[in-house]
Coordinates of C-alpha atoms in Angstrom, one line a residue:
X8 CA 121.7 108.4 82.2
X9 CA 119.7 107.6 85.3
X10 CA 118.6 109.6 88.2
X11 CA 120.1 107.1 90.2
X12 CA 123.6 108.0 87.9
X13 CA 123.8 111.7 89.1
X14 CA 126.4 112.2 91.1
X15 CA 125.4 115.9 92.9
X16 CA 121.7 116.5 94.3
X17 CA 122.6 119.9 93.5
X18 CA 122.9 119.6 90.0
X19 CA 119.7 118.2 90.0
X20 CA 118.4 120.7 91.9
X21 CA 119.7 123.5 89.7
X22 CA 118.0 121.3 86.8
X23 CA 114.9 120.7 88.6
X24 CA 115.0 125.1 89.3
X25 CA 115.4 125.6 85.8
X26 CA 113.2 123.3 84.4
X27 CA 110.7 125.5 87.1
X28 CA 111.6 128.7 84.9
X29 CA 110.8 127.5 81.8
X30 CA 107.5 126.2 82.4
X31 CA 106.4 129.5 84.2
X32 CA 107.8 131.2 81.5
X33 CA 106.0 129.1 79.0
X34 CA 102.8 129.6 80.9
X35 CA 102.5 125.9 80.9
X36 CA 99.2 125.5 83.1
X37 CA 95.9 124.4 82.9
X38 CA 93.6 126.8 82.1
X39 CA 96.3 127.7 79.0
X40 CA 96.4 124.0 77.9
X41 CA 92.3 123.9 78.0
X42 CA 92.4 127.3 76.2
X43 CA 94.5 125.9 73.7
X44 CA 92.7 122.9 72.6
X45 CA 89.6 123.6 73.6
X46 CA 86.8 122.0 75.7
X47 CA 86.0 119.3 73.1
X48 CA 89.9 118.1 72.6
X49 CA 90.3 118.7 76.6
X50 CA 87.3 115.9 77.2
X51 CA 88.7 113.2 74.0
X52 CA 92.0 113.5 76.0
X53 CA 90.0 112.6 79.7
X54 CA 88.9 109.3 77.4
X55 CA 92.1 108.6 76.3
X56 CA 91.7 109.8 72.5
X57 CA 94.5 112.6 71.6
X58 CA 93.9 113.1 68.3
X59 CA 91.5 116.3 68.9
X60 CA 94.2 117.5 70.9
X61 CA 96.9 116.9 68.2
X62 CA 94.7 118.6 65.3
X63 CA 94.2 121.7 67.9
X64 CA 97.8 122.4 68.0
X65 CA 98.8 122.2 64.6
X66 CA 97.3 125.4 64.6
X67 CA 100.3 126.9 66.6
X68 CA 103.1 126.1 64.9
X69 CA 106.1 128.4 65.1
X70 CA 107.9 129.9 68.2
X71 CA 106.6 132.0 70.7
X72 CA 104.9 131.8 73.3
X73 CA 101.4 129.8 72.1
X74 CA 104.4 127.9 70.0
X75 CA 106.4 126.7 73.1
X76 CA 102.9 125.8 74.7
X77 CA 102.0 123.7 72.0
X78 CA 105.7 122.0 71.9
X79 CA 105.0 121.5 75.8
X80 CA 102.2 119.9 75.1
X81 CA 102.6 117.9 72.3
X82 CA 106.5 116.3 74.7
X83 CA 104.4 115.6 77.8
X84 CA 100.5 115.4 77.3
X85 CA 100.0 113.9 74.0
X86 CA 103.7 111.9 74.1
X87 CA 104.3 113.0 70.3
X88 CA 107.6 113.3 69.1
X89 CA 109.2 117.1 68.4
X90 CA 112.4 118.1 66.2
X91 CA 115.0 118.9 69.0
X92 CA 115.5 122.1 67.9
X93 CA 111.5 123.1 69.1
X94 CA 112.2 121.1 72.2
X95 CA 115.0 123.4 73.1
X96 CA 113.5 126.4 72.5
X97 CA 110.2 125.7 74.8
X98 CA 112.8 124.8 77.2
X99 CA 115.7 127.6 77.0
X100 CA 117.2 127.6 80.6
X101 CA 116.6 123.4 81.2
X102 CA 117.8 122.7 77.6
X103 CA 117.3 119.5 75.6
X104 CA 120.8 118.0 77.4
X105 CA 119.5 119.0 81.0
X106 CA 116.0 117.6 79.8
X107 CA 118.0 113.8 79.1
X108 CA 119.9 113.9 82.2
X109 CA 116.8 114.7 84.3
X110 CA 115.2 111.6 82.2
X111 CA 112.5 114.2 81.2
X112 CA 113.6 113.5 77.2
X113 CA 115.0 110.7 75.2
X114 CA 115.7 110.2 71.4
X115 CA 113.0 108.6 69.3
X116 CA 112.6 104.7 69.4
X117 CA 114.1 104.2 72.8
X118 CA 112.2 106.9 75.4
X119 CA 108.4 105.5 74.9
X120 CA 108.7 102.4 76.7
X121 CA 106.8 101.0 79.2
X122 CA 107.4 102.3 82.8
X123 CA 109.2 100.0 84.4
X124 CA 110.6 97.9 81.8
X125 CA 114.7 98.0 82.8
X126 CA 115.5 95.1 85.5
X127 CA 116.0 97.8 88.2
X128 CA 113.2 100.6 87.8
X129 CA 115.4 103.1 86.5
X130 CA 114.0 106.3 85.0
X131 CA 115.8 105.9 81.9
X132 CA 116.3 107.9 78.9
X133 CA 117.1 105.9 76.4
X134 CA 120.6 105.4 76.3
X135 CA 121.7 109.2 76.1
X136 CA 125.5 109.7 76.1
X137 CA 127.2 110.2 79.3
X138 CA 126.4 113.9 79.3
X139 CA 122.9 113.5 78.1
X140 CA 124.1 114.9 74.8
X141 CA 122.3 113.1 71.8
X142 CA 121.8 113.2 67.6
X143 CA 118.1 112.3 67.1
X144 CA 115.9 113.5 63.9
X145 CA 113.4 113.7 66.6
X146 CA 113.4 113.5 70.8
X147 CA 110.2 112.4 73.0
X148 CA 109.0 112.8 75.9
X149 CA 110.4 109.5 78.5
X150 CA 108.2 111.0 81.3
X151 CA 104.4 112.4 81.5
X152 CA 104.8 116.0 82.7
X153 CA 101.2 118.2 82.9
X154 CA 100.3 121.4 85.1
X155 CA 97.8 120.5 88.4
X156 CA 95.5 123.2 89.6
X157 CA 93.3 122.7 92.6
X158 CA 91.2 124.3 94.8
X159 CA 91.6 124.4 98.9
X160 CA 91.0 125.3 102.3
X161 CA 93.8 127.7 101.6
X162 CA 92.9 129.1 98.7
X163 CA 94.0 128.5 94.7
X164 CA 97.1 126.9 93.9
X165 CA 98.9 124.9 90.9
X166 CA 101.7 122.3 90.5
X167 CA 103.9 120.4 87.7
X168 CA 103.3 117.2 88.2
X169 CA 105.8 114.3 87.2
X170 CA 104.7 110.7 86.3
X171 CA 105.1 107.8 83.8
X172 CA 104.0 107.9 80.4
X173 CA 100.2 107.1 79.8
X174 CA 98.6 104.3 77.9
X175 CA 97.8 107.3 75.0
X176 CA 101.5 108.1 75.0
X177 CA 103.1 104.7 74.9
X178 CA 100.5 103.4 72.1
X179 CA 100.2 99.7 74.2
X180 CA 99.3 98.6 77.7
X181 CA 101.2 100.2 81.2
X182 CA 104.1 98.2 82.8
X183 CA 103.8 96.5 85.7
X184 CA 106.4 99.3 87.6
X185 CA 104.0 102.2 85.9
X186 CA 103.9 105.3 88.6
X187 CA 100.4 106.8 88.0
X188 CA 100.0 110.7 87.9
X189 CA 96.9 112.1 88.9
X190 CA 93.5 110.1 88.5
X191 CA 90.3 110.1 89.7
X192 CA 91.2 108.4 93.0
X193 CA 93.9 110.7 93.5
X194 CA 91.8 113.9 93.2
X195 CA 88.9 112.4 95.7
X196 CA 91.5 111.3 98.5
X197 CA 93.0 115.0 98.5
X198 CA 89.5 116.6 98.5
X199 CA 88.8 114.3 101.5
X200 CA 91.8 115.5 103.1
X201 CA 90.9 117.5 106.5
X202 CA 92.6 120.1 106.0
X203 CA 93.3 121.5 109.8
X204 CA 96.9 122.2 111.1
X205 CA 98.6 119.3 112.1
X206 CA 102.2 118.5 113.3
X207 CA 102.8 115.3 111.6
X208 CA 101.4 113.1 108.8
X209 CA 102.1 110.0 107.3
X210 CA 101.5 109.9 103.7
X211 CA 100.9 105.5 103.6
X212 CA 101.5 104.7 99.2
X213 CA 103.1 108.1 98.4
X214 CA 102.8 107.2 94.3
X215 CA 103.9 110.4 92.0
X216 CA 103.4 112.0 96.1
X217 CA 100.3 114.2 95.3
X218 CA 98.9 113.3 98.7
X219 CA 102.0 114.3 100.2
X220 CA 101.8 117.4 98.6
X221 CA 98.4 118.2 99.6
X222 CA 99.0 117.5 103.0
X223 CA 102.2 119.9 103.0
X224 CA 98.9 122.5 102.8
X225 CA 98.4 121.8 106.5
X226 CA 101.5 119.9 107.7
X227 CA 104.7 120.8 109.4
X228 CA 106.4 117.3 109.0
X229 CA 105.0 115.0 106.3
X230 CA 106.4 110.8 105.7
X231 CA 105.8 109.4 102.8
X232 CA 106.3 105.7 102.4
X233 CA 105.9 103.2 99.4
X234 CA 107.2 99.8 98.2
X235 CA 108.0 101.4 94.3
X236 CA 111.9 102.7 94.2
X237 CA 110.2 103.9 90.7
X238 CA 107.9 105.9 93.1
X239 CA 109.9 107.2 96.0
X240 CA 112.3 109.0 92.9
X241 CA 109.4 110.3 91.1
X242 CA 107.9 111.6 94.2
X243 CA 110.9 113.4 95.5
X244 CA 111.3 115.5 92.0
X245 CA 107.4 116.4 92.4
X246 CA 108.2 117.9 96.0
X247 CA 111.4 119.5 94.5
X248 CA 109.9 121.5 91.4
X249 CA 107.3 122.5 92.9
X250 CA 109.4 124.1 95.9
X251 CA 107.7 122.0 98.9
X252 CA 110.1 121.0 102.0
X253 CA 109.7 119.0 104.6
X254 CA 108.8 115.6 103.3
X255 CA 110.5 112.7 104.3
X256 CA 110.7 109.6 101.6
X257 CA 110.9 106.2 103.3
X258 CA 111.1 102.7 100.9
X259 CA 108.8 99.5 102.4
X260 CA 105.7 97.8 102.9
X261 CA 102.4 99.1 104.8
X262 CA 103.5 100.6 107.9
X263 CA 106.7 99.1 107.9
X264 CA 108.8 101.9 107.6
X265 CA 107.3 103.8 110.0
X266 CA 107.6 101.2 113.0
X267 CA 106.8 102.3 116.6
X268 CA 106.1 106.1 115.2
X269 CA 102.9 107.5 115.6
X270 CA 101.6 111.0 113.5
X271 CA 98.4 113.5 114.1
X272 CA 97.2 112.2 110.7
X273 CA 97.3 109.0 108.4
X274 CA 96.5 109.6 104.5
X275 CA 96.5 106.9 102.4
X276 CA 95.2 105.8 98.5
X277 CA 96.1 102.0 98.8
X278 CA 96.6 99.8 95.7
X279 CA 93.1 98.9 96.6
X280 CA 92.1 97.0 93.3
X281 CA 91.1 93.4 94.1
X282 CA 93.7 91.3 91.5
X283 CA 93.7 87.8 90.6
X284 CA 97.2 86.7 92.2
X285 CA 97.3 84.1 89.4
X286 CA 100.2 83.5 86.7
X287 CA 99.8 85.3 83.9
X288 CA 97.6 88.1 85.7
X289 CA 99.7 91.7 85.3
X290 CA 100.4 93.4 89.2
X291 CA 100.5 96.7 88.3
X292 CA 102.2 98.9 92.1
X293 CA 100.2 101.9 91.7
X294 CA 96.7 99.4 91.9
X295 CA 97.4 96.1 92.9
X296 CA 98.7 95.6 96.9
X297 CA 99.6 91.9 96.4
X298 CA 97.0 90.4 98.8
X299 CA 94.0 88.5 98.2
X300 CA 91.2 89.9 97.6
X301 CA 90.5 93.2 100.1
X302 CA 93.2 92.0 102.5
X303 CA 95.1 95.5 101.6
X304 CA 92.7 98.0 102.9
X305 CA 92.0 95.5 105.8
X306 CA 95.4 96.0 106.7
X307 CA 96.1 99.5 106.1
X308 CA 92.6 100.1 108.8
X309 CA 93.9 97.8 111.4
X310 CA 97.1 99.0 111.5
X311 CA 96.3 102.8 111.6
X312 CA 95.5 102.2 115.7
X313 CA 99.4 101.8 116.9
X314 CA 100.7 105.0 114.7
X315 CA 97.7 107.0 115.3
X316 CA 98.3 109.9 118.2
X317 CA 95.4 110.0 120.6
X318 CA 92.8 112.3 119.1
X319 CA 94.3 111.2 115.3
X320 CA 93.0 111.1 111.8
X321 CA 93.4 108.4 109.2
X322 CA 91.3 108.9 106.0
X323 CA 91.7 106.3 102.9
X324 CA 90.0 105.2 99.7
X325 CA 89.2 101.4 99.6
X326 CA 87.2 98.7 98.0
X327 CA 85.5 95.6 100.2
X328 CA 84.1 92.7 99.1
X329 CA 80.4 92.0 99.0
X330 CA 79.9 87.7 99.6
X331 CA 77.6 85.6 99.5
X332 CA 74.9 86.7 102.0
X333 CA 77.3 88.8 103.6
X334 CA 77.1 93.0 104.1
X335 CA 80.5 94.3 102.7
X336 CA 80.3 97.7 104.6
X337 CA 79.7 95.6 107.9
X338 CA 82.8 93.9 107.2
X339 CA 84.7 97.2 106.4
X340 CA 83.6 98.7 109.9
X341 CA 84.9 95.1 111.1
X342 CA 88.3 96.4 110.4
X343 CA 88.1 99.5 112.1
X344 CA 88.4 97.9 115.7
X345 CA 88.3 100.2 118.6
X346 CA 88.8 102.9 116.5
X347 CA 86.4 106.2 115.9
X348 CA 84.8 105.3 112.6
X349 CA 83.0 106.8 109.7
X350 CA 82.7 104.4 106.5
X351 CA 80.8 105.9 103.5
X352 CA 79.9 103.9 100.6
X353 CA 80.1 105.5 97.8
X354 CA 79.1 103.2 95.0
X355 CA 78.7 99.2 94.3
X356 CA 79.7 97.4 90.6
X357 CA 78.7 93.8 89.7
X358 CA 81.8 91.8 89.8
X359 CA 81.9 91.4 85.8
X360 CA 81.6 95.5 86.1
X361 CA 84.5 95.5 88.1
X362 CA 86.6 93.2 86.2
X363 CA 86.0 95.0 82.9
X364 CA 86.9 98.4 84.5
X365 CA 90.4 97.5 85.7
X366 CA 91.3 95.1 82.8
X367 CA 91.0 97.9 80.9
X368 CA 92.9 100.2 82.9
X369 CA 95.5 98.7 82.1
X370 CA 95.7 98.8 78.8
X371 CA 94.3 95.7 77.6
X372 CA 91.7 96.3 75.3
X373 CA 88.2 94.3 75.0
X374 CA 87.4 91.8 72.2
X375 CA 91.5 90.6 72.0
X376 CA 92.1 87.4 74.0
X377 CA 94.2 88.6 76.5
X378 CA 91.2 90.6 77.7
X379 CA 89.1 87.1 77.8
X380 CA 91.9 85.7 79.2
X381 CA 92.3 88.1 82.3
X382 CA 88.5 88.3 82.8
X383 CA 88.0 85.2 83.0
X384 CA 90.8 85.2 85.7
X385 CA 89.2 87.2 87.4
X386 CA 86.0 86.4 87.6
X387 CA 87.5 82.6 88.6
X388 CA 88.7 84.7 91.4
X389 CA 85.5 86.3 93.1
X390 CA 83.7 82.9 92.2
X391 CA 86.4 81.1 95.0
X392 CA 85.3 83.5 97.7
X393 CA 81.7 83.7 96.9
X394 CA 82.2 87.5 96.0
X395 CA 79.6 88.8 93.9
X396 CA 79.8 92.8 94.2
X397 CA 82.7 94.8 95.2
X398 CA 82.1 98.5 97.4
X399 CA 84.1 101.5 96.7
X400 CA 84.4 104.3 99.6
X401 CA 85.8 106.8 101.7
X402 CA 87.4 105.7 105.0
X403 CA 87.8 108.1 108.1
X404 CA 89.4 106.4 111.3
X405 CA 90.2 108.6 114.6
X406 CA 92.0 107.3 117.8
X407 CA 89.9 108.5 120.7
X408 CA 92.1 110.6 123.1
X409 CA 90.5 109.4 125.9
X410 CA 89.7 110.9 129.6
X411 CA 88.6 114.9 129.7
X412 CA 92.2 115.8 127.2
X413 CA 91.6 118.2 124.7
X414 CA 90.5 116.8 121.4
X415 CA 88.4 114.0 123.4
X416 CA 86.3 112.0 120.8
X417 CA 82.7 110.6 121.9
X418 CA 81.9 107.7 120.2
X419 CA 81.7 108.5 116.6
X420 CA 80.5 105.1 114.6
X421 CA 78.9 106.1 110.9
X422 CA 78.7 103.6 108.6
X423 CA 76.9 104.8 105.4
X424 CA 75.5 104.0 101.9
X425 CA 75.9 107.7 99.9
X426 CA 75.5 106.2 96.5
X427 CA 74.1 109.7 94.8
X428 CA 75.9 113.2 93.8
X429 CA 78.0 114.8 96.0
X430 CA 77.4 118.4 96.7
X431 CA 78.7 121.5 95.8
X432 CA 82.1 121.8 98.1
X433 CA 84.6 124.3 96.4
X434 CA 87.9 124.0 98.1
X435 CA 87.0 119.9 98.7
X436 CA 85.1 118.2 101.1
X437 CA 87.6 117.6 103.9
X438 CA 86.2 121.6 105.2
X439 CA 82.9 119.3 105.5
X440 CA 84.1 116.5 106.9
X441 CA 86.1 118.3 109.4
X442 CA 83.0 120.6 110.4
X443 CA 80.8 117.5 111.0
X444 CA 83.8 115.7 113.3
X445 CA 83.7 119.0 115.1
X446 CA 79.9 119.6 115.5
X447 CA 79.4 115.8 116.2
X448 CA 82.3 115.8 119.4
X449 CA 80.0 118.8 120.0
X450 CA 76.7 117.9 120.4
X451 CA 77.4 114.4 121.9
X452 CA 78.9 116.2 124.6
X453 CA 75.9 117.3 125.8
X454 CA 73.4 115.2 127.2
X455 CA 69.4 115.8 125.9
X456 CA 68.9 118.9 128.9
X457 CA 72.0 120.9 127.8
X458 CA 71.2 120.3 123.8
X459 CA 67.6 121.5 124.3
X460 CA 69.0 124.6 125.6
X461 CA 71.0 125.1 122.7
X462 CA 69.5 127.7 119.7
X463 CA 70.3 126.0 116.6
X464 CA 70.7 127.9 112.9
X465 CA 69.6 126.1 109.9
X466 CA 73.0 126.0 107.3
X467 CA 73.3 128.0 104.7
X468 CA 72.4 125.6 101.7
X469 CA 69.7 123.3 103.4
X470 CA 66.7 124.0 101.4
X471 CA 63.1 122.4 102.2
X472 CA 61.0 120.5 99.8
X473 CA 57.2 119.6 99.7
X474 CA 55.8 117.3 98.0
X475 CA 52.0 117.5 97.5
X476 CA 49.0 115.0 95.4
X477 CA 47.3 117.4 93.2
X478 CA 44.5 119.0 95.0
X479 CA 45.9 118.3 98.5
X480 CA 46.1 121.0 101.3
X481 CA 48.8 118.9 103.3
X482 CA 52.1 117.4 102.0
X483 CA 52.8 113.8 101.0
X484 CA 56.6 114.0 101.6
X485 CA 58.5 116.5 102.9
X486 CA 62.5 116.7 102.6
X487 CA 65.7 118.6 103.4
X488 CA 68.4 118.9 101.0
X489 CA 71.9 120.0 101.2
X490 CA 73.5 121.9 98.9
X491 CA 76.6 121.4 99.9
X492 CA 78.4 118.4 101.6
X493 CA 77.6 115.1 101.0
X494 CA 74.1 116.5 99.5
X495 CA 72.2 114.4 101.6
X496 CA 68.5 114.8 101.5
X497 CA 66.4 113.7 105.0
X498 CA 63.1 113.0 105.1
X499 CA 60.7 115.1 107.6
X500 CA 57.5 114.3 109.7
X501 CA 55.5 117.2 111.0
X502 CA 57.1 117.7 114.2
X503 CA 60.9 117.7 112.9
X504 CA 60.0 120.0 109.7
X505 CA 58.1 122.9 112.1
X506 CA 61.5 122.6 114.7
X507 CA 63.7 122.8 111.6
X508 CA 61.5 125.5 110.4
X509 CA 61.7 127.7 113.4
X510 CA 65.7 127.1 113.8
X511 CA 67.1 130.7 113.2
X512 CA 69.5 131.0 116.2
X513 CA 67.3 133.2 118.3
X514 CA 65.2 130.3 120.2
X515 CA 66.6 127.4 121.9
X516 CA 65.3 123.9 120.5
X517 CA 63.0 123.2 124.1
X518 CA 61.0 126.9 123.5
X519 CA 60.5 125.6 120.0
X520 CA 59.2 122.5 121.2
X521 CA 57.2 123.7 123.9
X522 CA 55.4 126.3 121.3
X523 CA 55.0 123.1 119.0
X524 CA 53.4 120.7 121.7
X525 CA 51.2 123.2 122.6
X526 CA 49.9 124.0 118.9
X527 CA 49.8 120.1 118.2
X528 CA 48.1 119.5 121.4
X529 CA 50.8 116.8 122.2
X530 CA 52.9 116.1 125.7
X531 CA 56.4 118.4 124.9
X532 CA 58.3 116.0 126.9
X533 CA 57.2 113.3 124.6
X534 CA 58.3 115.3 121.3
X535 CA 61.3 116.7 122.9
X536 CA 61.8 112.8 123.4
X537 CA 60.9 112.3 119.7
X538 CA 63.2 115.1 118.0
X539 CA 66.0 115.3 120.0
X540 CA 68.0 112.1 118.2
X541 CA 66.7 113.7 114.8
X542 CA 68.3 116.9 116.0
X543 CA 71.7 115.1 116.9
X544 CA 71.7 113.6 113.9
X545 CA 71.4 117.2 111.5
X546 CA 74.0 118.4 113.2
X547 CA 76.1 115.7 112.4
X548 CA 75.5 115.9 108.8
X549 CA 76.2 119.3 109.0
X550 CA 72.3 121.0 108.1
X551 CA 71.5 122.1 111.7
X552 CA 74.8 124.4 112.9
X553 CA 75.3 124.8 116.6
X554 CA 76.1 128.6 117.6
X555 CA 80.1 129.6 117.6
X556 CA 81.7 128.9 120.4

């Protein structure tokens, strides 16, 4: 039966708690999956190739506990079919009858379809009897179902996360209704997330409702809206097994659901993929938002203003289009308005790159004609609008509060090309981003008198490089790097490197300059003049620190 066929939340709850049990019991996590298969099988999986995986675990065969891994495994990783009686005994307290009325299981031949295929979204299971009860040689997994572990502001944690069958398990290309589990995108946005307290957010796309999740880290009330029934119902079983309250599911477009509310934060992974809307061309919900071209992240930036508190956050993942002698991350800050802004540009693909990427990510393979078919859709497409390259990035919007109130923003605008490695940020960026909105409110509070008072302290992981021609007493280039962060590196001129140099908390940035001016023999109020929007500028990205407040 469907979810939708239930007739007590409880008993799904009680499922749902079960279900908990056993794959605690099991050990059903990451680090024991990567154990089990080993690095080599664990990185064939990430390229969509199981059969590593699959030869690893025919090496635990039998019950116990590496057996009931493996069966784990082998239902809801690999989407391989297992005897019932294995099923049931990785899953003692759920049972294989609980499994098919939580439309976790289904028999062979009618559970691996693709996601979305019944008229109504339903998570179904394959025609079970009415109390889930079937005869099958062998059952199968109707629902992708793998351990999360992650890394935060807070500290370690891990979840059981709940999504449609892959592209591996289903052995063709994803339905147009498929609910995505954890990808790439999913794992940057949460990262990204700024992880401070906050009252309310609005969680814009739920999906399979990671984000949600995340922000439940830091949130007291969380609203999470999307246009997929499919979604909303796989979302609210996510926040149930893994014992999360107060999330709110809301069904609809954009910001319709949330009409004339406002919230502290605004998270938000868009279907942000630029889609031919031309017959023929598959619309998968997770990717695709239905508009032409960028239109969808356009919309989800200029609407952010009217549900944003004063003083709040919106942070998103989006692409814009590059055209013909246009910039595309001028036209991304375009659609930030009177907003706070900082745009980072994270990388740029051809459009025939692009095309290829997300054909493929949906299943169809190169060299068949669909795949010729849908490129050359799509490459019609960017030809009408004169779009030649499409930008990928990180979005962070912030309402300015306005007046002398707490939380008062001063003029952040940052738009940014960061097209290297990121680095080193255990527990996720958002602790970066967050301490460079802090130290940039900060330091642009002060006007160029009150910041040369201040006694600045290199960070922690800004080294210092020099770069010399062979035989040369004085540097050609010299540079600092982050460690951390966005591992930025910034190019220094004599001045900047000997005030960067000296920066160890103990002398304000005008006794530095003044001992510099004299030993250069130039005017101090001339370097002062020189450094000072250098200085403002390190402390933004985080490599000069200001002292603690």
């Amino acid at each position: 039966m469907s979810l939708d066929s239930v007739p007590d939340d409880r008993r799904t709850s009680a499922l749902l708690a079960r279900l908990r049990d056993d794959l605690g019991v099991a050990g059903f996590t990451v680090a024991a999956l990567d154990a089990l298969w080993g690095p080599d099988a664990a990185a064939a999986l990430h390229r969509g190739e199981r059969v590593p995986a699959r030869r690893a675990l025919a090496r635990h065969t039998g019950h116990g506990a590496s057996g009931d891994l493996a069966t784990l495994a082998e239902l809801f990783v690999l989407g391989l079919p297992v005897p019932p009686s294995e099923a049931a005994h990785a899953l003692p307290a759920l049972g294989v009858d609980g499994a098919i009325e939580l439309g976790l299981l289904g028999p062979v031949g009618t559970a691996a379809m693709p996601s979305g295929a019944g008229a109504d979204g339903d998570l179904a299971t394959g025609g079970a009897g009415p109390h889930g009860d079937v005869a099958a040689a062998s059952v199968r997994a109707a629902l992708d179902l793998r351990p999360y572990a992650f890394s935060d502001a807070r500290g370690d944690g891990h979840w059981w996360i709940l999504s449609d069958l892959g592209e591996v398990a289903l052995g063709h290309a994803l339905g147009e209704q498929h609910v995505l589990g954890v990808g790439g995108a999913s794992l940057t946005l949460a990262g990204l997330m700024v992880p401070t307290p906050a009252r309310t957010v609005l969680d814009l796309g739920t999906g399979c409702g990671i984000q949600a999740m995340h922000a439940s880290r830091f949130a007291e009330r969380i609203v999470a809206t999307d246009i997929s029934e499919r979604a909303l119902r796989l979302a609210r079983l996510n926040v149930e097994l893994n014992g999360i309250d107060g999330v709110e599911f809301r069904l609809g477009s954009l910001y319709d659901p949330v009409a004339g509310e406002r919230f502290d934060r605004i998270v938000s992974n868009p279907p942000f993929v630029i889609t031919p809307r031309s017959p023929g061309v598959p619309e998968y919900e997770y990717r695709d938002g239905g508009m032409v071209g960028d239109a969808i992240v356009e919309a989800v930036m200029r609407g952010a203003a009217e549900h944003l508190e004063p003083g709040g956050i919106a942070q998103l993942l989006g692409n814009w289009e590059v055209r013909d002698g246009g910039d595309g991350l001028e036209r991304a800050r375009a659609w930030a308005g009177s907003l706070d802004h900082w745009i980072v540009e994270r990388e740029v693909q051809h459009v025939t790159e692009y095309a290829e990427t997300w054909i493929r990510d949906g299943g169809t393979r190169p060299g068949t004609p669909d795949f010729d078919r849908l490129y050359d859709a799509w490459l019609d497409d960017f030809e009408r609008r004169g779009v030649r390259e499409i930008g990928f990035g990180y979005v962070l919007l912030r309402r300015p509060a306005g007046g002398e109130a707490p939380g008062r923003t001063f003029g952040l605008a940052r738009t940014e090309r960061l097209h290297g490695a990121l680095g080193a940020h255990e527990g996720g960026l958002g602790t970066h981003v967050a301490d460079c909105l802090a130290a940039h409110d900060r330091q642009a509070a002060l006007d160029d008198a009150a910041l040369a008072a201040t006694r600045l302290a290199v960070a922690a992981d800004v080294t210092e490089e020099r770069h010399y021609w062979p035989g040369d007493d004085h540097p050609t280039a010299m540079l600092l790097r982050q460690g951390g962060g966005f591992g930025r590196a910034v190019g220094l001129d004599t001045g900047l490197a000997a005030l960067v140099g000296a920066s160890d908390g103990e002398l304000s940035i005008e006794a530095i300059v003044a001992a510099l001016a004299e030993l250069l023999d130039v005017d101090a109020t001339a370097l002062a003049a020189d450094v000072l929007p250098a200085v403002r500028a390190l402390i933004d990205d985080g490599m000069l620190r200001l002292p603690d407040e």
